[in-house]
Amino acid sequence: MTKESSKLDLACTYLKNNQPISAHNILMTLAESEMKKNDFRAGILLLLAAECKIKQGKDKNDELLQAAKFYQKLAKKEKPSNAKYAYLCAAKCFLRIGKYDNAMDAFAKAKKYIHHIIEEKKPIVVVDDSPAITLKLNDYLQKLGYKDVHTFTDGQSALKSIKKLIQSSQNPIILLDMDLPDITGDEIAKTLLKLKPDLSIILITADEKTNPRVRKTIGWGSTAFVQKPFTINELKNALDVTMSGSIT
């Protein structure tokens, strides 16, 4: 158990034993340490410290104001999804101490991030040896807002590229044909899913979904299936399913 965890456990013990002053002192020390690291946990620790003040019958506004300002500062440094969360946390803290104008301002800033979060797109890797299909997919993907698209006509080149994307902490979506000149799509899927079990793979093939090879590949963890010929709406639905983490 880490030193910080031990201190947090001790603070919780003090709270259970109705010793809010001792708990408050520990929580504030932990919060100051986490704020230096720009860690979201600092805000939670400050909220717990505020609860200790309430148990003492004292004013909790200082701790809540400190938490609100910390979340605001953190929001300016975070990625869109985390920034939105930080601004919403700040808004809630401001509301609890009656600073309604500050709360509305933080909430308004959080709303600005909603559009950007929706528009965030993962890299796409298209693996298909048909020029007509790759052109069609690139056209559809561009219309759907995907700009980072990598296209390959053979399995070996695709595998090398996908492995590099994964190693660089990117999480691509793979649009995979089942019939390639060098490696079959099911073998590519099997190799990639061993490397990264949660990798998003959409099978794009002329085979029926009931085809044993397709069923086997889906069973390994492919997230969606599109049968050729396909429409832009069918592709969009498969991408939406993949992004939501569902299995078709």
PDB file of C-alpha atoms in Angstrom:
ATOM      1  CA  MET A   1       0.000   0.000   0.000  1.00  0.00           C
ATOM      2  CA  THR A   2       1.381   3.455  -0.933  1.00  0.00           C
ATOM      3  CA  LYS A   3       1.938   6.210   1.582  1.00  0.00           C
ATOM      4  CA  GLU A   4      -0.905   8.261   0.035  1.00  0.00           C
ATOM      5  CA  SER A   5      -3.312   5.311   0.219  1.00  0.00           C
ATOM      6  CA  SER A   6      -2.428   4.748   3.869  1.00  0.00           C
ATOM      7  CA  LYS A   7      -3.125   8.402   4.662  1.00  0.00           C
ATOM      8  CA  LEU A   8      -6.450   8.284   2.814  1.00  0.00           C
ATOM      9  CA  ASP A   9      -7.448   5.158   4.722  1.00  0.00           C
ATOM     10  CA  LEU A  10      -6.552   6.913   7.961  1.00  0.00           C
ATOM     11  CA  ALA A  11      -8.656   9.949   6.989  1.00  0.00           C
ATOM     12  CA  CYS A  12     -11.622   7.665   6.258  1.00  0.00           C
ATOM     13  CA  THR A  13     -11.144   5.981   9.626  1.00  0.00           C
ATOM     14  CA  TYR A  14     -11.201   9.373  11.341  1.00  0.00           C
ATOM     15  CA  LEU A  15     -14.429  10.220   9.530  1.00  0.00           C
ATOM     16  CA  LYS A  16     -16.058   6.953  10.597  1.00  0.00           C
ATOM     17  CA  ASN A  17     -15.004   7.629  14.188  1.00  0.00           C
ATOM     18  CA  ASN A  18     -16.489  11.125  14.032  1.00  0.00           C
ATOM     19  CA  GLN A  19     -13.112  12.885  14.096  1.00  0.00           C
ATOM     20  CA  PRO A  20     -13.636  15.332  11.189  1.00  0.00           C
ATOM     21  CA  ILE A  21     -10.869  17.729  12.209  1.00  0.00           C
ATOM     22  CA  SER A  22      -8.167  15.059  11.969  1.00  0.00           C
ATOM     23  CA  ALA A  23      -9.673  13.782   8.706  1.00  0.00           C
ATOM     24  CA  HIS A  24      -9.785  17.309   7.278  1.00  0.00           C
ATOM     25  CA  ASN A  25      -6.108  17.957   7.982  1.00  0.00           C
ATOM     26  CA  ILE A  26      -5.022  14.758   6.222  1.00  0.00           C
ATOM     27  CA  LEU A  27      -7.314  15.334   3.239  1.00  0.00           C
ATOM     28  CA  MET A  28      -6.033  18.873   2.727  1.00  0.00           C
ATOM     29  CA  THR A  29      -2.415  17.649   2.814  1.00  0.00           C
ATOM     30  CA  LEU A  30      -3.225  14.988   0.217  1.00  0.00           C
ATOM     31  CA  ALA A  31      -5.125  17.501  -1.920  1.00  0.00           C
ATOM     32  CA  GLU A  32      -2.190  19.916  -1.987  1.00  0.00           C
ATOM     33  CA  SER A  33       0.085  17.102  -3.127  1.00  0.00           C
ATOM     34  CA  GLU A  34      -2.280  16.043  -5.931  1.00  0.00           C
ATOM     35  CA  MET A  35      -2.811  19.649  -7.083  1.00  0.00           C
ATOM     36  CA  LYS A  36       0.920  19.942  -7.714  1.00  0.00           C
ATOM     37  CA  LYS A  37       0.590  16.960 -10.053  1.00  0.00           C
ATOM     38  CA  ASN A  38      -2.536  18.383 -11.738  1.00  0.00           C
ATOM     39  CA  ASP A  39      -4.404  15.218 -10.793  1.00  0.00           C
ATOM     40  CA  PHE A  40      -8.215  15.129 -10.816  1.00  0.00           C
ATOM     41  CA  ARG A  41      -8.115  13.386  -7.437  1.00  0.00           C
ATOM     42  CA  ALA A  42      -7.189  16.696  -5.830  1.00  0.00           C
ATOM     43  CA  GLY A  43     -10.695  18.001  -6.476  1.00  0.00           C
ATOM     44  CA  ILE A  44     -12.288  14.941  -4.876  1.00  0.00           C
ATOM     45  CA  LEU A  45     -10.052  15.284  -1.835  1.00  0.00           C
ATOM     46  CA  LEU A  46     -11.043  18.939  -1.478  1.00  0.00           C
ATOM     47  CA  LEU A  47     -14.722  17.962  -1.669  1.00  0.00           C
ATOM     48  CA  LEU A  48     -14.168  15.403   1.072  1.00  0.00           C
ATOM     49  CA  ALA A  49     -12.410  18.050   3.138  1.00  0.00           C
ATOM     50  CA  ALA A  50     -15.451  20.294   2.667  1.00  0.00           C
ATOM     51  CA  GLU A  51     -17.659  17.505   4.017  1.00  0.00           C
ATOM     52  CA  CYS A  52     -15.431  17.368   7.083  1.00  0.00           C
ATOM     53  CA  LYS A  53     -16.082  21.079   7.643  1.00  0.00           C
ATOM     54  CA  ILE A  54     -19.831  20.447   7.367  1.00  0.00           C
ATOM     55  CA  LYS A  55     -19.580  17.718  10.011  1.00  0.00           C
ATOM     56  CA  GLN A  56     -17.845  20.238  12.268  1.00  0.00           C
ATOM     57  CA  GLY A  57     -20.656  22.728  11.675  1.00  0.00           C
ATOM     58  CA  LYS A  58     -18.215  25.096   9.980  1.00  0.00           C
ATOM     59  CA  ASP A  59     -18.221  26.969   6.676  1.00  0.00           C
ATOM     60  CA  LYS A  60     -17.122  24.722   3.792  1.00  0.00           C
ATOM     61  CA  ASN A  61     -16.857  27.486   1.173  1.00  0.00           C
ATOM     62  CA  ASP A  62     -13.068  27.812   1.231  1.00  0.00           C
ATOM     63  CA  GLU A  63     -12.543  24.167   0.266  1.00  0.00           C
ATOM     64  CA  LEU A  64     -15.264  24.247  -2.398  1.00  0.00           C
ATOM     65  CA  LEU A  65     -13.922  27.477  -3.890  1.00  0.00           C
ATOM     66  CA  GLN A  66     -10.438  25.982  -3.969  1.00  0.00           C
ATOM     67  CA  ALA A  67     -11.827  22.895  -5.732  1.00  0.00           C
ATOM     68  CA  ALA A  68     -13.682  25.037  -8.282  1.00  0.00           C
ATOM     69  CA  LYS A  69     -10.592  27.078  -9.117  1.00  0.00           C
ATOM     70  CA  PHE A  70      -8.491  23.918  -9.346  1.00  0.00           C
ATOM     71  CA  TYR A  71     -10.931  22.331 -11.823  1.00  0.00           C
ATOM     72  CA  GLN A  72     -10.934  25.526 -13.901  1.00  0.00           C
ATOM     73  CA  LYS A  73      -7.152  25.555 -14.022  1.00  0.00           C
ATOM     74  CA  LEU A  74      -7.081  21.869 -14.925  1.00  0.00           C
ATOM     75  CA  ALA A  75      -9.622  22.340 -17.730  1.00  0.00           C
ATOM     76  CA  LYS A  76      -7.269  24.668 -19.581  1.00  0.00           C
ATOM     77  CA  LYS A  77      -4.586  21.953 -19.736  1.00  0.00           C
ATOM     78  CA  GLU A  78      -6.681  18.903 -20.538  1.00  0.00           C
ATOM     79  CA  LYS A  79      -7.919  17.248 -23.737  1.00  0.00           C
ATOM     80  CA  PRO A  80     -11.476  18.197 -24.816  1.00  0.00           C
ATOM     81  CA  SER A  81     -13.286  15.305 -23.109  1.00  0.00           C
ATOM     82  CA  ASN A  82     -11.435  15.833 -19.799  1.00  0.00           C
ATOM     83  CA  ALA A  83     -11.702  19.616 -20.064  1.00  0.00           C
ATOM     84  CA  LYS A  84     -15.467  19.368 -20.391  1.00  0.00           C
ATOM     85  CA  TYR A  85     -15.601  17.197 -17.264  1.00  0.00           C
ATOM     86  CA  ALA A  86     -13.362  19.604 -15.340  1.00  0.00           C
ATOM     87  CA  TYR A  87     -15.507  22.620 -16.216  1.00  0.00           C
ATOM     88  CA  LEU A  88     -18.657  20.759 -15.158  1.00  0.00           C
ATOM     89  CA  CYS A  89     -17.022  19.887 -11.822  1.00  0.00           C
ATOM     90  CA  ALA A  90     -16.076  23.537 -11.373  1.00  0.00           C
ATOM     91  CA  ALA A  91     -19.664  24.595 -12.128  1.00  0.00           C
ATOM     92  CA  LYS A  92     -21.030  22.232  -9.463  1.00  0.00           C
ATOM     93  CA  CYS A  93     -18.587  23.541  -6.873  1.00  0.00           C
ATOM     94  CA  PHE A  94     -19.491  27.161  -7.654  1.00  0.00           C
ATOM     95  CA  LEU A  95     -23.185  26.311  -7.372  1.00  0.00           C
ATOM     96  CA  ARG A  96     -22.712  24.831  -3.896  1.00  0.00           C
ATOM     97  CA  ILE A  97     -21.256  28.095  -2.605  1.00  0.00           C
ATOM     98  CA  GLY A  98     -23.779  30.333  -4.336  1.00  0.00           C
ATOM     99  CA  LYS A  99     -21.464  31.762  -6.999  1.00  0.00           C
ATOM    100  CA  TYR A 100     -24.057  31.454  -9.761  1.00  0.00           C
ATOM    101  CA  ASP A 101     -22.346  33.693 -12.322  1.00  0.00           C
ATOM    102  CA  ASN A 102     -19.130  31.675 -12.025  1.00  0.00           C
ATOM    103  CA  ALA A 103     -21.119  28.450 -12.274  1.00  0.00           C
ATOM    104  CA  MET A 104     -22.882  29.602 -15.455  1.00  0.00           C
ATOM    105  CA  ASP A 105     -19.578  30.688 -16.975  1.00  0.00           C
ATOM    106  CA  ALA A 106     -17.965  27.294 -16.263  1.00  0.00           C
ATOM    107  CA  PHE A 107     -21.022  25.486 -17.626  1.00  0.00           C
ATOM    108  CA  ALA A 108     -20.933  27.580 -20.811  1.00  0.00           C
ATOM    109  CA  LYS A 109     -17.271  26.668 -21.318  1.00  0.00           C
ATOM    110  CA  ALA A 110     -18.100  22.980 -20.856  1.00  0.00           C
ATOM    111  CA  LYS A 111     -20.774  23.195 -23.560  1.00  0.00           C
ATOM    112  CA  LYS A 112     -18.225  24.506 -26.074  1.00  0.00           C
ATOM    113  CA  TYR A 113     -16.388  21.199 -25.883  1.00  0.00           C
ATOM    114  CA  ILE A 114     -19.392  19.026 -26.763  1.00  0.00           C
ATOM    115  CA  HIS A 115     -19.071  19.653 -30.508  1.00  0.00           C
ATOM    116  CA  HIS A 116     -15.342  18.922 -30.513  1.00  0.00           C
ATOM    117  CA  ILE A 117     -15.851  15.662 -28.635  1.00  0.00           C
ATOM    118  CA  ILE A 118     -18.408  14.477 -31.170  1.00  0.00           C
ATOM    119  CA  GLU A 119     -16.130  15.431 -34.039  1.00  0.00           C
ATOM    120  CA  GLU A 120     -13.105  13.545 -32.718  1.00  0.00           C
ATOM    121  CA  LYS A 121     -12.330  10.733 -35.165  1.00  0.00           C
ATOM    122  CA  LYS A 122     -10.011   7.773 -34.800  1.00  0.00           C
ATOM    123  CA  PRO A 123      -7.504   6.883 -37.514  1.00  0.00           C
ATOM    124  CA  ILE A 124      -8.951   4.519 -40.131  1.00  0.00           C
ATOM    125  CA  VAL A 125      -6.980   1.764 -41.837  1.00  0.00           C
ATOM    126  CA  VAL A 126      -8.577   0.433 -45.032  1.00  0.00           C
ATOM    127  CA  VAL A 127      -7.285  -2.979 -46.110  1.00  0.00           C
ATOM    128  CA  ASP A 128      -8.719  -4.032 -49.494  1.00  0.00           C
ATOM    129  CA  ASP A 129      -7.086  -4.990 -52.798  1.00  0.00           C
ATOM    130  CA  SER A 130      -9.909  -3.612 -54.950  1.00  0.00           C
ATOM    131  CA  PRO A 131      -9.200  -0.060 -56.234  1.00  0.00           C
ATOM    132  CA  ALA A 132     -12.926   0.520 -56.732  1.00  0.00           C
ATOM    133  CA  ILE A 133     -13.723  -0.424 -53.115  1.00  0.00           C
ATOM    134  CA  THR A 134     -10.872   1.637 -51.653  1.00  0.00           C
ATOM    135  CA  LEU A 135     -11.946   4.684 -53.669  1.00  0.00           C
ATOM    136  CA  LYS A 136     -15.527   4.203 -52.518  1.00  0.00           C
ATOM    137  CA  LEU A 137     -14.481   3.815 -48.882  1.00  0.00           C
ATOM    138  CA  ASN A 138     -12.215   6.866 -48.982  1.00  0.00           C
ATOM    139  CA  ASP A 139     -15.030   8.931 -50.493  1.00  0.00           C
ATOM    140  CA  TYR A 140     -17.544   7.757 -47.875  1.00  0.00           C
ATOM    141  CA  LEU A 141     -15.098   8.234 -44.994  1.00  0.00           C
ATOM    142  CA  GLN A 142     -14.309  11.778 -46.110  1.00  0.00           C
ATOM    143  CA  LYS A 143     -18.030  12.577 -46.210  1.00  0.00           C
ATOM    144  CA  LEU A 144     -18.403  11.107 -42.696  1.00  0.00           C
ATOM    145  CA  GLY A 145     -15.643  13.386 -41.381  1.00  0.00           C
ATOM    146  CA  TYR A 146     -12.752  10.924 -41.161  1.00  0.00           C
ATOM    147  CA  LYS A 147      -9.560  12.570 -42.344  1.00  0.00           C
ATOM    148  CA  ASP A 148      -6.789  10.311 -41.040  1.00  0.00           C
ATOM    149  CA  VAL A 149      -7.216   7.373 -43.452  1.00  0.00           C
ATOM    150  CA  HIS A 150      -4.496   4.836 -44.336  1.00  0.00           C
ATOM    151  CA  THR A 151      -5.128   2.557 -47.329  1.00  0.00           C
ATOM    152  CA  PHE A 152      -3.405  -0.775 -48.078  1.00  0.00           C
ATOM    153  CA  THR A 153      -3.945  -3.381 -50.790  1.00  0.00           C
ATOM    154  CA  ASP A 154      -2.057  -6.221 -49.068  1.00  0.00           C
ATOM    155  CA  GLY A 155      -2.054  -7.689 -45.592  1.00  0.00           C
ATOM    156  CA  GLN A 156       1.650  -7.512 -44.753  1.00  0.00           C
ATOM    157  CA  SER A 157       1.929  -3.754 -45.312  1.00  0.00           C
ATOM    158  CA  ALA A 158      -1.283  -3.201 -43.385  1.00  0.00           C
ATOM    159  CA  LEU A 159      -0.062  -5.252 -40.427  1.00  0.00           C
ATOM    160  CA  LYS A 160       3.178  -3.236 -40.179  1.00  0.00           C
ATOM    161  CA  SER A 161       1.314   0.067 -40.270  1.00  0.00           C
ATOM    162  CA  ILE A 162      -1.348  -0.980 -37.767  1.00  0.00           C
ATOM    163  CA  LYS A 163       1.269  -2.265 -35.322  1.00  0.00           C
ATOM    164  CA  LYS A 164       3.070   1.108 -35.520  1.00  0.00           C
ATOM    165  CA  LEU A 165      -0.194   2.956 -34.839  1.00  0.00           C
ATOM    166  CA  ILE A 166      -0.872   0.769 -31.811  1.00  0.00           C
ATOM    167  CA  GLN A 167       2.685   1.184 -30.515  1.00  0.00           C
ATOM    168  CA  SER A 168       2.299   4.962 -30.766  1.00  0.00           C
ATOM    169  CA  SER A 169      -0.782   4.719 -28.486  1.00  0.00           C
ATOM    170  CA  GLN A 170      -3.246   5.356 -31.306  1.00  0.00           C
ATOM    171  CA  ASN A 171      -6.394   3.248 -31.496  1.00  0.00           C
ATOM    172  CA  PRO A 172      -7.309   2.833 -35.172  1.00  0.00           C
ATOM    173  CA  ILE A 173     -10.451   1.369 -36.687  1.00  0.00           C
ATOM    174  CA  ILE A 174      -9.653  -1.329 -39.246  1.00  0.00           C
ATOM    175  CA  LEU A 175     -11.878  -1.784 -42.326  1.00  0.00           C
ATOM    176  CA  LEU A 176     -10.810  -5.255 -43.380  1.00  0.00           C
ATOM    177  CA  ASP A 177     -11.519  -7.237 -46.535  1.00  0.00           C
ATOM    178  CA  MET A 178     -11.546 -11.011 -46.081  1.00  0.00           C
ATOM    179  CA  ASP A 179      -9.813 -11.859 -49.365  1.00  0.00           C
ATOM    180  CA  LEU A 180      -6.364 -10.350 -49.896  1.00  0.00           C
ATOM    181  CA  PRO A 181      -3.532 -11.417 -52.219  1.00  0.00           C
ATOM    182  CA  ASP A 182      -1.061 -12.429 -49.499  1.00  0.00           C
ATOM    183  CA  ILE A 183      -2.929 -13.059 -46.203  1.00  0.00           C
ATOM    184  CA  THR A 184      -6.599 -13.735 -45.580  1.00  0.00           C
ATOM    185  CA  GLY A 185      -8.564 -11.203 -43.562  1.00  0.00           C
ATOM    186  CA  ASP A 186      -9.374 -13.709 -40.836  1.00  0.00           C
ATOM    187  CA  GLU A 187      -5.644 -14.325 -40.251  1.00  0.00           C
ATOM    188  CA  ILE A 188      -4.974 -10.590 -40.083  1.00  0.00           C
ATOM    189  CA  ALA A 189      -7.803 -10.141 -37.583  1.00  0.00           C
ATOM    190  CA  LYS A 190      -6.541 -13.040 -35.469  1.00  0.00           C
ATOM    191  CA  THR A 191      -2.999 -11.596 -35.396  1.00  0.00           C
ATOM    192  CA  LEU A 192      -4.150  -8.073 -34.511  1.00  0.00           C
ATOM    193  CA  LEU A 193      -6.626  -9.140 -31.841  1.00  0.00           C
ATOM    194  CA  LYS A 194      -3.915 -11.148 -30.106  1.00  0.00           C
ATOM    195  CA  LEU A 195      -1.810  -7.986 -30.070  1.00  0.00           C
ATOM    196  CA  LYS A 196      -4.687  -5.712 -28.953  1.00  0.00           C
ATOM    197  CA  PRO A 197      -7.893  -7.546 -27.918  1.00  0.00           C
ATOM    198  CA  ASP A 198      -9.986  -4.352 -27.881  1.00  0.00           C
ATOM    199  CA  LEU A 199      -8.943  -3.273 -31.392  1.00  0.00           C
ATOM    200  CA  SER A 200     -11.876  -2.141 -33.562  1.00  0.00           C
ATOM    201  CA  ILE A 201     -12.167  -4.272 -36.724  1.00  0.00           C
ATOM    202  CA  ILE A 202     -15.012  -3.949 -39.232  1.00  0.00           C
ATOM    203  CA  LEU A 203     -15.194  -6.795 -41.725  1.00  0.00           C
ATOM    204  CA  ILE A 204     -16.074  -5.626 -45.242  1.00  0.00           C
ATOM    205  CA  THR A 205     -16.687  -8.631 -47.489  1.00  0.00           C
ATOM    206  CA  ALA A 206     -18.918 -10.155 -50.135  1.00  0.00           C
ATOM    207  CA  ASP A 207     -19.371 -13.191 -47.883  1.00  0.00           C
ATOM    208  CA  GLU A 208     -22.586 -13.719 -45.980  1.00  0.00           C
ATOM    209  CA  LYS A 209     -22.512 -13.092 -42.252  1.00  0.00           C
ATOM    210  CA  THR A 210     -23.357 -16.766 -41.767  1.00  0.00           C
ATOM    211  CA  ASN A 211     -20.200 -17.830 -43.619  1.00  0.00           C
ATOM    212  CA  PRO A 212     -18.113 -19.981 -41.214  1.00  0.00           C
ATOM    213  CA  ARG A 213     -14.987 -17.909 -41.798  1.00  0.00           C
ATOM    214  CA  VAL A 214     -16.855 -14.667 -41.108  1.00  0.00           C
ATOM    215  CA  ARG A 215     -18.555 -16.085 -38.024  1.00  0.00           C
ATOM    216  CA  LYS A 216     -15.202 -17.309 -36.704  1.00  0.00           C
ATOM    217  CA  THR A 217     -13.603 -13.888 -37.219  1.00  0.00           C
ATOM    218  CA  ILE A 218     -16.505 -12.142 -35.511  1.00  0.00           C
ATOM    219  CA  GLY A 219     -16.119 -14.594 -32.643  1.00  0.00           C
ATOM    220  CA  TRP A 220     -12.491 -13.559 -32.209  1.00  0.00           C
ATOM    221  CA  GLY A 221     -13.613 -10.004 -31.470  1.00  0.00           C
ATOM    222  CA  SER A 222     -14.405  -8.122 -34.697  1.00  0.00           C
ATOM    223  CA  THR A 223     -16.817  -5.372 -33.772  1.00  0.00           C
ATOM    224  CA  ALA A 224     -18.969  -5.015 -36.901  1.00  0.00           C
ATOM    225  CA  PHE A 225     -19.746  -6.452 -40.335  1.00  0.00           C
ATOM    226  CA  VAL A 226     -20.554  -4.778 -43.667  1.00  0.00           C
ATOM    227  CA  GLN A 227     -21.493  -6.835 -46.720  1.00  0.00           C
ATOM    228  CA  LYS A 228     -20.519  -5.730 -50.217  1.00  0.00           C
ATOM    229  CA  PRO A 229     -22.018  -3.895 -52.007  1.00  0.00           C
ATOM    230  CA  PHE A 230     -22.721  -1.374 -49.259  1.00  0.00           C
ATOM    231  CA  THR A 231     -24.102   2.139 -48.843  1.00  0.00           C
ATOM    232  CA  ILE A 232     -22.681   5.067 -46.894  1.00  0.00           C
ATOM    233  CA  ASN A 233     -25.401   4.594 -44.283  1.00  0.00           C
ATOM    234  CA  GLU A 234     -24.409   0.958 -43.771  1.00  0.00           C
ATOM    235  CA  LEU A 235     -20.789   2.022 -43.311  1.00  0.00           C
ATOM    236  CA  LYS A 236     -21.822   4.795 -40.911  1.00  0.00           C
ATOM    237  CA  ASN A 237     -23.904   2.360 -38.851  1.00  0.00           C
ATOM    238  CA  ALA A 238     -20.955  -0.015 -38.571  1.00  0.00           C
ATOM    239  CA  LEU A 239     -18.655   2.826 -37.485  1.00  0.00           C
ATOM    240  CA  ASP A 240     -21.228   4.036 -34.947  1.00  0.00           C
ATOM    241  CA  VAL A 241     -21.518   0.528 -33.513  1.00  0.00           C
ATOM    242  CA  THR A 242     -17.742   0.276 -33.306  1.00  0.00           C
ATOM    243  CA  MET A 243     -17.376   3.667 -31.616  1.00  0.00           C
ATOM    244  CA  SER A 244     -20.051   2.760 -29.063  1.00  0.00           C
ATOM    245  CA  GLY A 245     -18.251  -0.464 -28.182  1.00  0.00           C
ATOM    246  CA  SER A 246     -21.209  -2.658 -29.153  1.00  0.00           C
ATOM    247  CA  ILE A 247     -21.051  -5.949 -30.995  1.00  0.00           C
ATOM    248  CA  THR A 248     -23.298  -6.551 -34.027  1.00  0.00           C
TER     249      THR A 248
END
